[in-house]
Coordinates of C-alpha atoms and ligand atoms in Angstrom, one line a residue:
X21 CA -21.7 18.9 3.0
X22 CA -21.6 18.3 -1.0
X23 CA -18.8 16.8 -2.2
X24 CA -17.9 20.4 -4.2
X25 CA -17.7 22.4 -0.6
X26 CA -15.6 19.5 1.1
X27 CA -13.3 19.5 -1.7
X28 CA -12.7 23.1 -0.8
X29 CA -12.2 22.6 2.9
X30 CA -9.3 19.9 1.8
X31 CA -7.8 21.9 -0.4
X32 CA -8.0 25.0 1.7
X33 CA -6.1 22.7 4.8
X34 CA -3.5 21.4 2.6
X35 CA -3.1 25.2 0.9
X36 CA -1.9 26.4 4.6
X37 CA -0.3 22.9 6.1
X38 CA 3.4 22.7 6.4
X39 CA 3.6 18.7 7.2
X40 CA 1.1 15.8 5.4
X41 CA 1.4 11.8 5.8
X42 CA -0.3 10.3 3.2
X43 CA -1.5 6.4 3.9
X44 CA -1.9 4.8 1.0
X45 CA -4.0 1.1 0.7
X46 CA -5.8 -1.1 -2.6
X47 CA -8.2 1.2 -3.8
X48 CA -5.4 3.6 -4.8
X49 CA -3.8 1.1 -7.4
X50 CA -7.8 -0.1 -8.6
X51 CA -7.5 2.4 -10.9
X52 CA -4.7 0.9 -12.4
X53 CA -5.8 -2.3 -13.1
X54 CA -4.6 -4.0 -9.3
X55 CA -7.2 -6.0 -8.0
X56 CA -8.2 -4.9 -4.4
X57 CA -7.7 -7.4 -1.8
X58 CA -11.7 -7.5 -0.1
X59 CA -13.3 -7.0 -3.7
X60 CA -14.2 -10.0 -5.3
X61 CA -11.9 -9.6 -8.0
X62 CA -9.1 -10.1 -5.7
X63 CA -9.8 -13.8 -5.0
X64 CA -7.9 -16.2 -6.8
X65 CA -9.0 -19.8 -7.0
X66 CA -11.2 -19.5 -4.7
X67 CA -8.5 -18.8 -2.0
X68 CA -8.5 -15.2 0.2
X69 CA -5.5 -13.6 0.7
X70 CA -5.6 -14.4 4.1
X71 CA -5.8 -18.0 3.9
X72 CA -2.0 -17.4 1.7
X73 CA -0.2 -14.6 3.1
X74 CA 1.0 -15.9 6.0
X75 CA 4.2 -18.0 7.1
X76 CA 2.0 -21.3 7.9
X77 CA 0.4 -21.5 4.2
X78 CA 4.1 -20.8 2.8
X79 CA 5.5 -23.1 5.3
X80 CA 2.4 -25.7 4.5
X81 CA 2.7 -25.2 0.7
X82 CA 5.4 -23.0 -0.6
X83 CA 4.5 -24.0 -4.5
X84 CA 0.8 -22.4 -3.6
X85 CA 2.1 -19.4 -2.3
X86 CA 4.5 -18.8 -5.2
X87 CA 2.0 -19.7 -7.9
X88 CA -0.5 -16.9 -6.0
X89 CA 2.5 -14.2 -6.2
X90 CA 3.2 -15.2 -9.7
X91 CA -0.6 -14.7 -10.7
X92 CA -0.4 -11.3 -8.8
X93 CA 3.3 -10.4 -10.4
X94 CA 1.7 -11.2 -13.7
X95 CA -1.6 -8.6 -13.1
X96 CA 1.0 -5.7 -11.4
X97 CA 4.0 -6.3 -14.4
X98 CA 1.6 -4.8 -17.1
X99 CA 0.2 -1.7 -14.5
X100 CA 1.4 1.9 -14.8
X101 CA 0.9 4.5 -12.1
X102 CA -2.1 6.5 -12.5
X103 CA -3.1 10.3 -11.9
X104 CA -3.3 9.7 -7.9
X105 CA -0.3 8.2 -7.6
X106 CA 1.4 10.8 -9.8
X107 CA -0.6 13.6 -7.4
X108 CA 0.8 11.7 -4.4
X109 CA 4.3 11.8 -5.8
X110 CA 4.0 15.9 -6.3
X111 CA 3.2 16.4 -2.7
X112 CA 6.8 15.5 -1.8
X113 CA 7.6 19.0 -3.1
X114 CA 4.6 20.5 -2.7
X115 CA 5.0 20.6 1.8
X116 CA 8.1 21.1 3.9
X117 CA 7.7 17.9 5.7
X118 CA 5.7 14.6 3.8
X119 CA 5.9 11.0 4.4
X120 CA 4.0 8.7 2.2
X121 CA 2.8 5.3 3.8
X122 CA 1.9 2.8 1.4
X123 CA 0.3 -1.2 2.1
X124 CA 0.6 -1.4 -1.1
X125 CA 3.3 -3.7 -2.9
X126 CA 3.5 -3.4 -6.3
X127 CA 5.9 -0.5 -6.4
X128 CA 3.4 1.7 -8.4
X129 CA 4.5 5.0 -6.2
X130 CA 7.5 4.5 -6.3
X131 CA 7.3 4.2 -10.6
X132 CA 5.4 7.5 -10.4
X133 CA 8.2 8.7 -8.6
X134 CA 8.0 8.7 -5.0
X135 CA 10.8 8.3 -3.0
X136 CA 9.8 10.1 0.7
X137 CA 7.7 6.7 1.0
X138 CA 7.6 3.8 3.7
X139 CA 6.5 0.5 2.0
X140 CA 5.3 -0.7 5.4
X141 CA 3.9 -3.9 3.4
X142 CA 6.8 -4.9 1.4
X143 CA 7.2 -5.2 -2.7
X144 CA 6.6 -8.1 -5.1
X145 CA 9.4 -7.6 -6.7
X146 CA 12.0 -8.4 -4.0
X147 CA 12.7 -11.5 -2.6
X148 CA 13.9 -12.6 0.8
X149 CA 16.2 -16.4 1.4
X150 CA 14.6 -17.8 4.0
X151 CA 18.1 -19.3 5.2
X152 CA 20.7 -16.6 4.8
X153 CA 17.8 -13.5 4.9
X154 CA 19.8 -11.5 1.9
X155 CA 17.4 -9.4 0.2
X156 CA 17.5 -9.2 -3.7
X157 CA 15.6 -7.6 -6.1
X158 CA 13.4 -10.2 -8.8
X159 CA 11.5 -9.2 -11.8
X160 CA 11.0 -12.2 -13.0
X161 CA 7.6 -12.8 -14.5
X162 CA 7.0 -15.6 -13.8
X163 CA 9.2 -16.3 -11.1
X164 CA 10.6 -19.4 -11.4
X165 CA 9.4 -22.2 -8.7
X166 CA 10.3 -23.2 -6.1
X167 CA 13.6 -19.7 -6.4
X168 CA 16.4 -20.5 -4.7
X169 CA 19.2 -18.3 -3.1
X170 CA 22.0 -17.4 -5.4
X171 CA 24.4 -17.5 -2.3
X172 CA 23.2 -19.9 -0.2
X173 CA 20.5 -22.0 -2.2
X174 CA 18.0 -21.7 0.6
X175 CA 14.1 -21.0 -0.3
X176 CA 13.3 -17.3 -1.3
X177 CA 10.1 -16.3 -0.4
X178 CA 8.8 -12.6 -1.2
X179 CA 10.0 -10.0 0.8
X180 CA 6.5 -8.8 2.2
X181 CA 4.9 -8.8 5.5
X182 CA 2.5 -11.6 6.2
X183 CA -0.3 -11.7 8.6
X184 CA 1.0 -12.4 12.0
X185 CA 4.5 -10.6 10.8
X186 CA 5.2 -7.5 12.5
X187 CA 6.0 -4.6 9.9
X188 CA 9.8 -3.2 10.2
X189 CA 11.1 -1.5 13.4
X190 CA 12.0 1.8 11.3
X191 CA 8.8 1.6 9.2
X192 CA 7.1 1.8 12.6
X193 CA 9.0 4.3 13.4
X194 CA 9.5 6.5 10.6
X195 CA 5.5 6.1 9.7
X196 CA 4.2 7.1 13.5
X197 CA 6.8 10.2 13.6
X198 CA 5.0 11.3 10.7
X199 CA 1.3 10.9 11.6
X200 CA 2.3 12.2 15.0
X201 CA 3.5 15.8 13.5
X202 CA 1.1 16.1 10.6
X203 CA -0.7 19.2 9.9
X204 CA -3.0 16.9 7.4
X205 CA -3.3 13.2 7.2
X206 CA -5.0 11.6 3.8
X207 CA -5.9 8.7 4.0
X208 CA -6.9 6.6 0.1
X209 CA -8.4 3.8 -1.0
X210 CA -8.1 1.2 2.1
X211 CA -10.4 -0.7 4.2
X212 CA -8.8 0.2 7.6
X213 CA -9.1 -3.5 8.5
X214 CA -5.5 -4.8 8.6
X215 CA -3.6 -3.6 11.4
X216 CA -1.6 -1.6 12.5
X217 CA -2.1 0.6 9.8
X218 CA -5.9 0.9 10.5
X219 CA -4.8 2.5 13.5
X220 CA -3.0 5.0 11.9
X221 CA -5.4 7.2 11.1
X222 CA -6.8 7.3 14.8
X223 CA -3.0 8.3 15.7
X224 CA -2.7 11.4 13.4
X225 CA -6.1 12.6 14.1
X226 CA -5.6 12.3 18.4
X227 CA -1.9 14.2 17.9
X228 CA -4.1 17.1 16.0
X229 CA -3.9 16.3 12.4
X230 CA -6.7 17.3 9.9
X231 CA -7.9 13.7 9.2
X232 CA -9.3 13.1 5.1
X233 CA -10.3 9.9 4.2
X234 CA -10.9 9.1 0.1
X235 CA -12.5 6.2 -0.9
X236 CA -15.5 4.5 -3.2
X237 CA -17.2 3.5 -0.4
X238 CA -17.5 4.2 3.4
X239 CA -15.5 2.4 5.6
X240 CA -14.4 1.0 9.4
X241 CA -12.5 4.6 9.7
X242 CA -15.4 6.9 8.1
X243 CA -16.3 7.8 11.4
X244 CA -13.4 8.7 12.9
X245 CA -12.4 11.4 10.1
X246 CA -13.0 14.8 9.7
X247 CA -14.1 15.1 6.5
X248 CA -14.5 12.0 3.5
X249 CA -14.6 12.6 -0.3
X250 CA -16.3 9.4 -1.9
X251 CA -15.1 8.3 -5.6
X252 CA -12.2 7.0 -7.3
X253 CA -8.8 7.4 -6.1
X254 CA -7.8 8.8 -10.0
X255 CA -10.3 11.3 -9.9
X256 CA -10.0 12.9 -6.4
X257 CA -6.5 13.0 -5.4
X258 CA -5.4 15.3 -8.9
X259 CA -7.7 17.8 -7.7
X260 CA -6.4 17.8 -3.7
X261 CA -3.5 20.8 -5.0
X262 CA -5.5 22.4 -7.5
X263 CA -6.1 25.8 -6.6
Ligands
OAD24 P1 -8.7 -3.7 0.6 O1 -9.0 -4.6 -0.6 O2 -9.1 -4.3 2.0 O3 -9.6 -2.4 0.5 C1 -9.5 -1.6 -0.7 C2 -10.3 -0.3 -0.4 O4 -10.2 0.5 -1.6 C3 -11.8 -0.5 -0.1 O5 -12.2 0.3 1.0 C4 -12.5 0.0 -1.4 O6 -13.7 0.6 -1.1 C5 -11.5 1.0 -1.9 N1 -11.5 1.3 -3.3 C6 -11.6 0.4 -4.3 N2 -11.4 1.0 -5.5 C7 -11.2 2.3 -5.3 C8 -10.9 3.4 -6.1 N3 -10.8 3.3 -7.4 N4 -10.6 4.6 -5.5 C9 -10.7 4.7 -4.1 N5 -11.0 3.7 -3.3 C10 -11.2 2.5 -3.9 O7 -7.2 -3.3 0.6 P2 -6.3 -2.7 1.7 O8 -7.1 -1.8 2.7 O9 -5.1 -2.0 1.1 O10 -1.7 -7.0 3.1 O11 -5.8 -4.0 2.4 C11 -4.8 -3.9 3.5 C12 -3.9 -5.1 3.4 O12 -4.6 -6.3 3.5 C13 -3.1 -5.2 2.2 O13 -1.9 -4.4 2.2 C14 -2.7 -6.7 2.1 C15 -4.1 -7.2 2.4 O14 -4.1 -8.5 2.8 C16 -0.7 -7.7 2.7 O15 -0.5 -8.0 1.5 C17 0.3 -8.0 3.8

């Protein structure tokens, strides 16, 4: 199928679904300027995100870590959503049930206006203590380091889930309730190769859901969807609810 008849297909499943979880990862917020986590302009010093998202490299070398967040704060301060994450944020009034599942952390859907959304990730602009676990908003560009805790002058660290972290109970929770009942299940601009969230698209497509993937490239989960429309994020998802 052409990418012109499986456009049609999507449109004609969303045109007659009543429920539609949208999983959002990278590739959505490339076309605002945020570097993608696998490409190579997400690398910074040399360093992969995996070798500094996690508790050990924080624990190890918390100045490292913060210095990496600041450079990534720095890149997402100056973005602005962009017409996919505007399209995403229609789609909350567009269905009677839609739940929005984002990786993503630099708050770009909710600036385009989203608010039916499960930041299963995190954000970069809040900040946990590490001793008394409030969590506070911090806009700070740059951050100053090391931040300390207003209340308690222990460590802050950013409030997002690191490899080997388990995401939030009611993220879990919220996000599978949704695949499970989902008419349609879009799935934009991620590798599928961070779980669990590459497993989500397997979960809404076994409980019956309509499984789309949109992406530059193919990827881990190309095979497992019903239909994939390749190209940018920016250019596709406006057209999904044209008619
Ligand atoms: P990746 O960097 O792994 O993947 C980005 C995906 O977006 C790739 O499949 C690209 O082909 C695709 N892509 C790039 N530009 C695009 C565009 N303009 N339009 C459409 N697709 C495009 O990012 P994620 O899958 O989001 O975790 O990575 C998952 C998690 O790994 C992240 O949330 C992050 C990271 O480590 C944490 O920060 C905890």
């Amino acid at each position: 199928m052409g990418t012109g008849s499986t456009l049609d297909v999507v449109r004609h499943k969303l045109s007659a679904a009543r429920s539609v979880t949208v999983l959002t990862g990278a590739g959505i917020s490339a076309d605002s300027g945020v570097p993608t986590f696998r490409g190579t302009d997400g690398l910074w010093r040399n360093f992969r995100a995996e070798d500094l998202a996690t508790p050990e490299a924080f624990a190890r070398d918390p100045r490292l870590v913060w210095q990496w967040y600041n450079w990534r704060r720095e890149l997402i301060a100056t973005t602005r959503p962009n017409p996919a994450h505007e399209a995403v944020a229609h789609m909350e009034q567009r269905f009677e049930r839609f739940w929005l599942i984002t990786q993503n952390v630099d708050g770009l859907h909710r600036d385009a206006g989203s608010r039916q959304l499960s930041e299963i990730h995190g954000n970069i602009w809040m900040v946990r203590c590490t001793v008394c676990r409030r969590v506070t908003e911090n806009r700070d560009v740059p951050i100053a380091i090391l931040p300390l805790c207003k209340l308690c002058s222990g460590l802050l660290r950013p409030h997002i889930v690191w490899f080997g972290e388990s995401l939030a109970e009611d993220d879990l929770q919220t996000s599978g309730a949704s695949l499970k009942t989902s008419d349609v299940c879009l799935i934009i601009g991620t590798s599928g190769l961070v779980y669990p969230a590459a497993g989500f698209g397997a979960i809404a497509k076994q409980a019956g859901a309509f499984v789309v993937e949109i992406n530059l490239d193919s990827t881990q989960q190309s095979s497992l969807v019903d239909v994939t429309l390749q190209g940018r994020a920016k250019d596709i998802v406006p057209l999904l609810l044209q008619t």
